[in-house]
Short mmCIF file of C-alpha atoms in Angstrom, two decimals:
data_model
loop_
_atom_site.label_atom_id
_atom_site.label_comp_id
_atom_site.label_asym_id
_atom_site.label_seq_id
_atom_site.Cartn_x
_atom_site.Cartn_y
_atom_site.Cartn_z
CA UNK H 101 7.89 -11.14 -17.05
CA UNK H 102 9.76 -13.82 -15.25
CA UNK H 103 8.32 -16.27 -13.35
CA UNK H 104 9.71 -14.97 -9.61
CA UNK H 105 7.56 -12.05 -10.83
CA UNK H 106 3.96 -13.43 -11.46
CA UNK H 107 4.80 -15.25 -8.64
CA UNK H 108 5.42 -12.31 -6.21
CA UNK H 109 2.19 -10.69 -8.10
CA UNK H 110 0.42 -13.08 -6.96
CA UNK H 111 1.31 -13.96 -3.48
CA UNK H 112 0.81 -9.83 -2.82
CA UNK H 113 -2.76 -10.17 -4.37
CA UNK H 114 -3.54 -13.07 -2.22
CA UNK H 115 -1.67 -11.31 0.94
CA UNK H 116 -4.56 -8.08 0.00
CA UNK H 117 -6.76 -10.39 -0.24
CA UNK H 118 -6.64 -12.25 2.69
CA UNK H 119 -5.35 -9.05 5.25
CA UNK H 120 -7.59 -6.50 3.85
CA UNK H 121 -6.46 -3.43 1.43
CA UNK H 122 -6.48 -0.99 4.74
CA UNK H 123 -4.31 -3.68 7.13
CA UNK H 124 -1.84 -4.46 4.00
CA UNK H 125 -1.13 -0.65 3.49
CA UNK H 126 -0.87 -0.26 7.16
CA UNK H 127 1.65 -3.07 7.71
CA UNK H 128 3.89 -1.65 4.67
CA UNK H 129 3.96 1.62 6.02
CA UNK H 130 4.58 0.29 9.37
CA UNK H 131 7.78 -2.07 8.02
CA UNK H 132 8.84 1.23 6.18
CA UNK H 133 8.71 3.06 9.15
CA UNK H 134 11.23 0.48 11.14
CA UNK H 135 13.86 0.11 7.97
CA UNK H 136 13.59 4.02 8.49
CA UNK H 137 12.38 4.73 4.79
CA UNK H 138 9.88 7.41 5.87
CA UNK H 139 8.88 9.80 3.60
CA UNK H 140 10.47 13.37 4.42
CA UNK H 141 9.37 15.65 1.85
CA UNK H 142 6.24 16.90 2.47
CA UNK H 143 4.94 16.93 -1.14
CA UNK H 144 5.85 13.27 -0.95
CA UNK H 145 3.36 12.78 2.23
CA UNK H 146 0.69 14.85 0.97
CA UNK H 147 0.43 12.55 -2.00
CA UNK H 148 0.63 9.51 0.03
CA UNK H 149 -1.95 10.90 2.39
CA UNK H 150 -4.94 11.72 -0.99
CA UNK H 151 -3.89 8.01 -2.05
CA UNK H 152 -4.68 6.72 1.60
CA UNK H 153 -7.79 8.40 1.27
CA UNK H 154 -8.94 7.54 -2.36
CA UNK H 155 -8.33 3.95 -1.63
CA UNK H 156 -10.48 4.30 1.62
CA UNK H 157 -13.08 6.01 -0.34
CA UNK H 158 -12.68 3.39 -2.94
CA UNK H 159 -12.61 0.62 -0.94
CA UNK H 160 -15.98 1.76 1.46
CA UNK H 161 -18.31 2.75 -1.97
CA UNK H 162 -18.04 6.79 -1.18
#
């Protein structure tokens, strides 16, 4: 991998780290929302909504 890479790798992690997993997650979806790249297809929502929840799951020790 280049070096731009790691270097985006990183400043995410530190962004997740720093923000929270939950407030990091919200903030993309909320950016997604405004560029208009919501997800129509409800198979497509479903599956975001079981990640949502296995990451809060994850992330509380459930």
């Amino acid at each position: 991998m280049s070096l731009i890479t790691w270097i985006v790798i990183a400043i995410i992690i530190l962004a997740i780290i720093g923000i929270g997993w939950q407030a990091f997650i919200s903030g993309v979806f909320k950016g997604a929302k405004k560029l208009g790249i919501t997800p129509s297809n409800p198979a497509i929502r479903n599956i975001t909504e079981k990640a949502r929840q296995f990451i809060n799951n994850v992330t509380n020790g459930k």
